[in-house]
Coordinates of C-alpha atoms and ligand atoms in Angstrom, one line a residue:
M1 CA -201.2 -203.8 -31.4
T2 CA -202.9 -206.0 -28.5
E3 CA -202.4 -205.5 -24.9
D4 CA -200.0 -208.5 -24.6
D5 CA -197.9 -206.8 -27.0
I6 CA -198.0 -203.3 -24.9
I7 CA -197.2 -205.5 -21.8
K8 CA -194.1 -206.9 -23.7
F9 CA -192.7 -203.5 -24.2
D10 CA -193.0 -202.8 -20.2
T11 CA -191.6 -206.1 -19.5
A12 CA -188.6 -205.5 -21.9
D13 CA -188.1 -201.8 -20.9
P14 CA -184.6 -201.4 -19.1
L15 CA -186.0 -198.1 -17.4
A16 CA -188.9 -199.4 -16.1
A17 CA -187.7 -199.6 -12.8
H18 CA -186.9 -195.6 -12.6
R19 CA -190.6 -194.9 -12.5
R20 CA -190.2 -195.7 -8.6
Y21 CA -188.0 -192.6 -8.3
F22 CA -191.0 -190.4 -8.9
E23 CA -194.0 -188.9 -7.1
L24 CA -196.8 -189.1 -9.4
P25 CA -200.4 -188.4 -8.5
A26 CA -202.6 -191.4 -8.9
N27 CA -205.0 -191.6 -12.2
T28 CA -202.5 -189.2 -14.2
I29 CA -200.7 -189.8 -17.2
Y30 CA -198.2 -187.2 -17.2
L31 CA -197.2 -186.1 -20.8
N32 CA -196.0 -182.6 -19.9
G33 CA -192.4 -183.6 -18.5
N34 CA -191.1 -181.7 -21.5
S35 CA -192.6 -178.5 -20.0
L36 CA -192.2 -179.2 -16.2
G37 CA -190.6 -182.5 -15.2
P38 CA -192.3 -184.3 -12.3
L39 CA -191.3 -184.2 -8.8
T40 CA -188.7 -186.9 -7.8
T41 CA -188.8 -188.5 -4.0
A42 CA -184.9 -187.5 -4.1
S43 CA -185.8 -183.7 -4.6
K44 CA -188.4 -183.7 -2.0
Y45 CA -186.5 -185.4 0.6
R46 CA -183.3 -183.2 -0.3
V47 CA -185.3 -180.1 -0.1
R48 CA -186.6 -180.8 3.3
E49 CA -183.3 -181.7 4.6
V50 CA -181.5 -178.4 3.2
V51 CA -184.6 -176.4 5.0
E52 CA -184.8 -177.9 8.1
S53 CA -181.3 -179.4 8.7
Q54 CA -178.9 -177.3 6.7
W55 CA -180.6 -173.7 6.8
G56 CA -182.5 -174.4 9.9
N57 CA -179.6 -175.7 11.9
D58 CA -176.3 -175.1 10.4
L59 CA -177.3 -171.6 9.2
I60 CA -174.7 -169.7 7.6
S61 CA -171.9 -172.6 8.1
S62 CA -173.6 -174.5 5.4
W63 CA -171.9 -172.6 2.7
N64 CA -168.7 -174.6 3.7
K65 CA -170.3 -177.4 5.7
H66 CA -172.7 -178.7 3.1
Q67 CA -170.8 -177.5 0.1
W68 CA -173.6 -174.9 -0.8
I69 CA -170.7 -172.7 -2.5
D70 CA -169.9 -175.5 -4.8
L71 CA -173.3 -176.2 -6.0
P72 CA -173.2 -174.6 -9.3
L73 CA -169.9 -176.8 -10.4
T74 CA -171.0 -179.8 -8.8
V75 CA -174.5 -179.8 -10.3
G76 CA -172.8 -178.8 -13.6
E77 CA -170.5 -181.6 -13.5
K78 CA -173.5 -184.0 -13.3
I79 CA -175.2 -182.4 -16.3
A80 CA -172.0 -182.7 -18.3
P81 CA -172.3 -186.5 -19.2
L82 CA -175.9 -185.9 -20.3
I83 CA -174.7 -183.5 -22.8
G84 CA -171.4 -185.2 -23.9
A85 CA -169.1 -182.7 -21.9
A86 CA -166.0 -183.5 -20.5
P87 CA -165.5 -182.0 -17.1
G88 CA -164.9 -178.5 -16.4
Q89 CA -167.1 -176.9 -19.1
V90 CA -170.8 -177.0 -17.4
L91 CA -172.1 -174.7 -14.8
C92 CA -175.5 -174.6 -13.2
C93 CA -176.8 -171.1 -12.6
D94 CA -179.5 -168.3 -13.4
S95 CA -182.2 -168.8 -15.9
V96 CA -181.6 -170.0 -19.7
S97 CA -182.6 -166.4 -20.7
V98 CA -179.9 -164.8 -18.6
N99 CA -177.3 -167.4 -19.3
L100 CA -178.0 -167.0 -23.3
F101 CA -177.5 -163.1 -22.7
K102 CA -174.0 -163.6 -21.0
L103 CA -172.9 -166.1 -23.9
L104 CA -174.3 -164.1 -26.7
A105 CA -172.5 -161.2 -25.2
A106 CA -169.4 -163.4 -24.6
A107 CA -169.6 -164.8 -28.3
L108 CA -169.7 -161.5 -29.7
T109 CA -166.6 -159.8 -27.8
N110 CA -163.4 -159.8 -29.7
R111 CA -165.1 -160.3 -32.9
A112 CA -163.1 -158.1 -35.5
S113 CA -166.1 -157.4 -37.7
K114 CA -167.5 -153.7 -37.8
R115 CA -171.0 -155.2 -37.9
T116 CA -172.5 -157.4 -35.4
V117 CA -175.0 -159.9 -36.8
I118 CA -176.8 -162.5 -34.7
L119 CA -178.2 -165.2 -36.9
S120 CA -181.1 -167.2 -35.6
Q121 CA -184.2 -169.2 -36.5
Q122 CA -187.7 -167.1 -37.0
D123 CA -189.7 -169.9 -35.0
N124 CA -187.0 -169.9 -32.1
F125 CA -188.2 -170.0 -28.6
P126 CA -189.3 -166.5 -28.1
S127 CA -187.4 -165.8 -25.0
D128 CA -184.1 -166.6 -26.8
L129 CA -185.2 -163.9 -29.7
Y130 CA -186.0 -161.4 -27.0
I131 CA -182.8 -161.7 -25.4
A132 CA -181.0 -161.5 -28.7
E133 CA -183.0 -158.4 -29.5
G134 CA -182.4 -156.9 -26.3
L135 CA -178.5 -157.4 -26.8
I136 CA -178.8 -155.9 -30.3
N137 CA -180.7 -152.7 -29.1
L138 CA -178.1 -152.2 -26.4
L139 CA -175.3 -152.2 -29.0
Q140 CA -177.0 -150.1 -31.3
E141 CA -177.6 -147.6 -28.4
H142 CA -173.9 -147.3 -28.4
G143 CA -173.2 -146.9 -31.8
I144 CA -172.5 -150.5 -33.1
S145 CA -174.1 -151.5 -36.1
A146 CA -176.0 -154.7 -35.0
E147 CA -178.7 -156.9 -36.3
L148 CA -180.7 -160.2 -35.2
R149 CA -181.3 -161.9 -38.6
L150 CA -183.8 -164.4 -38.7
V151 CA -184.4 -167.0 -41.3
A152 CA -186.4 -170.1 -41.8
A153 CA -185.0 -173.6 -40.8
E154 CA -184.2 -174.6 -44.4
N155 CA -182.5 -171.2 -45.0
L156 CA -180.0 -171.6 -42.5
E157 CA -177.1 -173.0 -44.4
E158 CA -177.8 -169.9 -46.7
G159 CA -177.6 -167.6 -43.6
I160 CA -174.3 -169.2 -42.4
A161 CA -172.4 -168.8 -45.4
Q162 CA -173.0 -164.9 -45.1
S163 CA -170.6 -165.2 -42.2
P164 CA -172.8 -163.9 -39.3
D165 CA -170.9 -163.2 -36.1
V166 CA -172.9 -165.7 -34.0
L167 CA -175.1 -168.5 -34.7
L168 CA -177.9 -169.1 -32.1
L169 CA -179.9 -172.1 -32.5
T170 CA -182.3 -174.5 -30.4
H171 CA -181.7 -178.1 -31.0
V172 CA -185.3 -179.3 -30.7
N173 CA -188.1 -177.0 -31.7
F174 CA -190.1 -176.1 -28.7
R175 CA -193.6 -176.3 -31.2
T176 CA -193.0 -179.0 -33.7
G177 CA -190.2 -181.1 -32.0
A178 CA -188.1 -181.2 -35.2
V179 CA -184.4 -181.7 -34.4
H180 CA -181.4 -179.8 -35.9
D181 CA -178.4 -181.8 -37.1
M182 CA -175.8 -180.3 -34.4
Q183 CA -172.9 -182.0 -36.2
R184 CA -173.5 -180.8 -39.5
L185 CA -174.8 -177.1 -38.9
T186 CA -172.0 -176.6 -36.3
A187 CA -169.4 -177.7 -38.7
R188 CA -170.8 -175.5 -41.4
A189 CA -170.8 -172.5 -39.0
H190 CA -167.0 -173.4 -38.2
D191 CA -166.3 -173.5 -42.0
H192 CA -167.2 -169.7 -41.9
D193 CA -165.6 -168.9 -38.7
V194 CA -168.8 -168.4 -36.9
P195 CA -169.3 -169.5 -33.3
V196 CA -172.2 -171.5 -32.4
I197 CA -174.5 -171.3 -29.2
W198 CA -177.1 -174.1 -29.0
D199 CA -179.9 -174.0 -26.5
L200 CA -180.5 -177.8 -25.4
S201 CA -183.6 -176.9 -23.4
H202 CA -185.6 -179.5 -24.9
S203 CA -182.9 -182.1 -25.4
A204 CA -181.0 -182.5 -22.2
G205 CA -182.3 -185.4 -20.5
A206 CA -183.9 -187.0 -23.4
M207 CA -181.7 -186.8 -26.3
E208 CA -178.1 -188.3 -27.2
L209 CA -175.9 -185.1 -27.2
A210 CA -172.4 -184.9 -28.0
L211 CA -171.2 -181.3 -27.5
D212 CA -167.4 -181.9 -27.4
D213 CA -167.8 -184.4 -30.3
C214 CA -169.3 -181.8 -32.5
Q215 CA -166.9 -179.1 -31.2
V216 CA -169.8 -176.9 -30.0
D217 CA -168.8 -173.7 -28.9
F218 CA -171.4 -172.7 -26.3
A219 CA -174.7 -174.0 -25.1
V220 CA -177.4 -173.3 -22.7
G221 CA -180.0 -175.6 -21.3
C222 CA -182.9 -175.8 -19.1
G223 CA -183.4 -177.4 -15.6
Y224 CA -186.9 -178.1 -15.1
K225 CA -187.9 -179.6 -18.3
F226 CA -186.6 -183.2 -18.8
L227 CA -184.1 -182.8 -15.9
N228 CA -186.9 -182.6 -13.5
G229 CA -185.3 -180.0 -11.3
G230 CA -188.6 -178.2 -10.4
P231 CA -190.3 -175.1 -11.2
G232 CA -188.0 -172.3 -12.0
A233 CA -185.0 -174.6 -11.4
P234 CA -181.7 -173.1 -12.4
A235 CA -180.3 -173.6 -15.9
F236 CA -177.1 -174.6 -17.1
L237 CA -174.5 -173.4 -19.5
Y238 CA -171.4 -175.0 -21.4
V239 CA -168.5 -173.2 -22.8
A240 CA -165.8 -175.4 -24.3
S241 CA -162.4 -175.4 -22.5
R242 CA -160.5 -173.9 -25.6
L243 CA -162.9 -170.9 -25.4
Q244 CA -162.5 -170.1 -21.6
A245 CA -159.3 -168.2 -21.4
E246 CA -160.2 -165.6 -23.9
L247 CA -163.7 -165.2 -22.5
Q248 CA -165.3 -162.0 -21.4
Q249 CA -169.0 -162.1 -20.1
P250 CA -170.9 -158.9 -19.2
L251 CA -172.9 -159.9 -16.0
Q252 CA -169.7 -160.2 -14.1
G253 CA -170.7 -160.7 -10.3
W254 CA -169.0 -161.8 -7.1
M255 CA -169.6 -165.4 -7.5
G256 CA -167.6 -165.1 -10.8
H257 CA -164.9 -163.2 -9.2
K258 CA -161.4 -165.3 -8.7
Q259 CA -161.7 -164.1 -5.0
P260 CA -165.2 -163.5 -4.2
F261 CA -164.4 -163.1 -0.3
A262 CA -161.4 -160.7 -0.9
F263 CA -164.2 -158.1 -1.7
E264 CA -162.0 -156.2 -4.1
P265 CA -163.4 -153.2 -5.9
K266 CA -161.9 -154.5 -9.1
Y267 CA -163.4 -157.4 -11.0
V268 CA -161.0 -160.1 -11.8
P269 CA -162.6 -163.4 -13.5
D270 CA -162.2 -166.7 -11.9
A271 CA -160.4 -169.2 -14.1
G272 CA -162.7 -171.5 -16.1
I273 CA -166.1 -172.3 -16.3
N274 CA -166.7 -170.4 -12.9
Q275 CA -166.2 -166.9 -14.1
L276 CA -169.8 -167.5 -16.0
Q277 CA -171.4 -167.1 -12.5
T278 CA -173.0 -164.1 -11.3
G279 CA -174.9 -164.0 -8.0
T280 CA -175.5 -165.9 -5.2
P281 CA -177.1 -169.2 -6.2
G282 CA -180.7 -170.3 -5.3
I283 CA -179.6 -173.1 -2.8
L284 CA -183.2 -174.7 -2.3
S285 CA -183.7 -175.1 -6.1
M286 CA -180.3 -176.0 -7.2
S287 CA -180.3 -178.7 -4.4
A288 CA -183.8 -180.0 -6.0
L289 CA -182.2 -180.1 -9.4
D290 CA -179.0 -181.5 -7.9
A291 CA -181.0 -184.5 -6.2
A292 CA -183.4 -185.1 -9.3
L293 CA -180.2 -185.7 -11.5
S294 CA -179.3 -188.6 -9.4
C295 CA -182.0 -190.5 -11.1
F296 CA -179.9 -190.4 -14.4
E297 CA -177.0 -192.3 -12.9
G298 CA -175.9 -195.5 -14.5
L299 CA -177.9 -194.6 -17.7
T300 CA -176.8 -193.8 -21.0
T301 CA -178.3 -191.2 -23.3
T302 CA -178.8 -193.9 -25.9
Q303 CA -181.2 -195.6 -23.6
L304 CA -183.1 -192.2 -22.7
R305 CA -183.5 -191.6 -26.5
E306 CA -184.4 -195.2 -27.5
K307 CA -186.9 -195.4 -24.9
S308 CA -188.4 -192.0 -25.6
L309 CA -188.7 -192.5 -29.3
A310 CA -190.3 -196.1 -28.7
L311 CA -193.0 -194.3 -26.7
S312 CA -193.8 -191.6 -29.2
T313 CA -193.8 -194.1 -32.2
M314 CA -196.2 -196.4 -30.4
F315 CA -198.5 -193.5 -29.5
L316 CA -198.4 -192.3 -33.1
S317 CA -199.2 -195.8 -34.4
L318 CA -202.0 -196.6 -31.9
L319 CA -203.6 -193.2 -32.5
E320 CA -203.6 -193.5 -36.2
E321 CA -205.1 -197.2 -36.0
D322 CA -208.2 -195.1 -36.0
L323 CA -209.3 -193.0 -39.0
T324 CA -211.3 -190.6 -36.9
C325 CA -208.0 -189.1 -36.1
E326 CA -207.7 -187.6 -39.5
S327 CA -208.8 -184.5 -38.0
L328 CA -205.4 -184.1 -36.0
T329 CA -202.6 -183.0 -38.1
L330 CA -199.2 -184.4 -37.0
V331 CA -196.5 -181.1 -37.3
S332 CA -193.9 -183.0 -35.8
P333 CA -191.5 -185.0 -38.0
R334 CA -192.7 -188.7 -38.8
E335 CA -189.5 -189.9 -39.1
P336 CA -188.4 -190.6 -35.4
E337 CA -184.6 -189.6 -35.8
Q338 CA -185.8 -186.2 -36.8
R339 CA -187.8 -185.3 -33.8
G340 CA -187.1 -184.6 -30.4
A341 CA -188.9 -186.4 -27.4
Q342 CA -192.1 -185.0 -28.2
L343 CA -195.3 -185.0 -30.6
S344 CA -197.3 -181.9 -31.7
F345 CA -200.5 -182.2 -33.6
S346 CA -202.5 -179.1 -35.0
H347 CA -206.4 -178.9 -34.7
D348 CA -208.7 -176.1 -34.9
D349 CA -209.9 -177.1 -31.4
A350 CA -206.6 -177.8 -30.3
F351 CA -207.1 -176.0 -27.0
P352 CA -210.7 -177.6 -25.8
I353 CA -209.2 -181.0 -26.9
S354 CA -205.9 -180.3 -24.7
Q355 CA -208.2 -179.4 -21.8
A356 CA -210.7 -182.4 -22.3
L357 CA -207.5 -184.8 -21.8
I358 CA -206.3 -183.0 -18.9
E359 CA -209.5 -183.5 -17.3
A360 CA -209.5 -187.2 -18.4
G361 CA -206.2 -187.4 -16.6
V362 CA -203.9 -187.2 -19.6
I363 CA -201.9 -184.1 -18.9
V364 CA -200.5 -182.3 -22.1
D365 CA -200.4 -178.6 -22.9
F366 CA -201.4 -176.4 -25.5
R367 CA -199.3 -173.8 -27.6
A368 CA -200.9 -171.2 -29.6
P369 CA -202.4 -170.8 -32.0
D370 CA -203.4 -174.5 -32.6
L371 CA -201.1 -177.2 -31.4
I372 CA -201.5 -180.0 -28.9
R373 CA -198.2 -181.0 -27.3
L374 CA -197.3 -184.1 -25.8
G375 CA -194.0 -184.9 -24.0
F376 CA -192.5 -188.5 -23.9
S377 CA -190.1 -188.5 -21.0
P378 CA -188.1 -191.6 -20.9
L379 CA -187.6 -191.8 -17.1
F380 CA -191.1 -192.1 -15.7
L381 CA -193.6 -193.1 -18.5
S382 CA -194.7 -196.5 -19.2
F383 CA -196.1 -198.0 -22.7
N384 CA -199.1 -198.9 -21.0
E385 CA -199.7 -195.3 -20.0
V386 CA -198.9 -194.4 -23.5
A387 CA -201.2 -196.8 -25.1
K388 CA -203.9 -195.6 -22.8
S389 CA -203.6 -192.1 -23.6
A390 CA -204.0 -192.7 -27.2
A391 CA -207.1 -194.4 -26.5
I392 CA -208.4 -191.5 -24.5
L393 CA -207.5 -189.1 -27.2
R394 CA -209.2 -191.2 -29.8
Q395 CA -212.3 -191.4 -27.6
I396 CA -212.4 -187.8 -27.0
L397 CA -212.1 -186.8 -30.6
T398 CA -215.0 -189.5 -31.7
E399 CA -217.2 -188.6 -29.0
G400 CA -216.7 -184.8 -29.3
Q401 CA -217.0 -184.1 -25.6
F402 CA -214.3 -181.5 -26.1
R403 CA -217.1 -179.3 -27.5
Q404 CA -218.3 -178.6 -24.3
E405 CA -218.2 -175.1 -23.3
R406 CA -216.1 -175.5 -20.1
F407 CA -213.2 -176.9 -22.0
S408 CA -212.9 -173.3 -23.7
V409 CA -212.1 -171.3 -20.9
R410 CA -208.5 -170.1 -20.8
A411 CA -206.2 -169.6 -17.8
K412 CA -203.2 -167.3 -17.6
V413 CA -200.6 -170.3 -18.2
T414 CA -201.5 -172.6 -21.1
Ligands
LIG1 C1 -187.8 -173.6 -21.8 C2 -186.9 -172.8 -22.5 C3 -186.5 -171.8 -22.2 C4 -186.6 -171.4 -20.6 O1 -185.8 -170.2 -20.6 P1 -185.9 -169.7 -19.0 O2 -185.3 -168.2 -19.1 O3 -185.1 -170.5 -18.1 O4 -187.3 -169.4 -18.6 C5 -185.6 -171.3 -22.9 N1 -185.3 -171.5 -24.3 C6 -186.0 -172.7 -24.6 C7 -185.8 -173.1 -26.1 C8 -187.0 -173.3 -23.9 O5 -187.4 -174.3 -24.3

């Protein structure tokens, strides 16, 4: 691939102009938008306005005047088209972990079975498993027979056939980037009358998603990864309309009450998706996410998916043009359709290599024990940047500068 070829990719890229919405530091190629999306100019100004003008001047009247009170619903509606959801089914609130607790508990309520089995995948994101385990412990302490059953990806269908009470899966694996067939697994689960909760943390904003079409029951997803909502941005959740009337979720706080400002001692859930709210939303961070979502306006998820796959495919082919890269093992699916918006490579020296890349201005991350993870965010990366980062990685591997001692010092967050 020549430099001219790479320029052609950028010239033909329908998303190229979106780069200008982002505030990226100079001399930095940001391949970590899958972990923490970068700052958008829209978020920067919105947060400033919310702090200085709304909070600063309008104080408490802002809940009505600036519709703070409606943000969980309005932000939810902005996320809805990115995940293939019709209105009234998506809410922005809390963290993924907390939302998962609410939905797992809701999915298990009203189940007739004497046993409560949550089926998930061994290498699911640990926080998802910790939340499930916590719920299981709680049920067991109250004398309910409960089990978190973990199987390998290839044994999921077998596990579904044993009719667990709920299936909890992450659409794109955070380590390998392997993507599940949402349509097929959801249908399989429904064949056995098993409701499904999908975690879309590594999918929303970078993949084509069709929750309604797949008849998904429940979903959660992350606001600070491909949606670029900022550090600790609130997450989102989805509950299919058909399930909302019967729903019972345990974290029933006043924001999910039918009339929070009636201050009734008895909890009465609001109708619809809003009953999934718990406490007061964090307006500063929800505003940042709200503004960041404006960058997706006018785009289709097909465009996002195509660009992201084109970026990762180019990276892979440039990297592999050189035989010195044999020491890196691709652990992501080679088949583009089978991976999300990331590539992961294993290497015995994954950590020092990731540090050497970062020092060279290519921001990636390391996942224990031996993975280098690169995210291909479709909104702000150019083909030229991706080509450059492949060249830098090749150079680091060939020249071996990652062996210098300073690259092996580990900080708290990796
Ligand atoms: C990032 C991520 C989360 C984050 O959970 P929080 O509770 O919002 O910190 C959860 N699940 C998966 C699969 C993730 O990738």
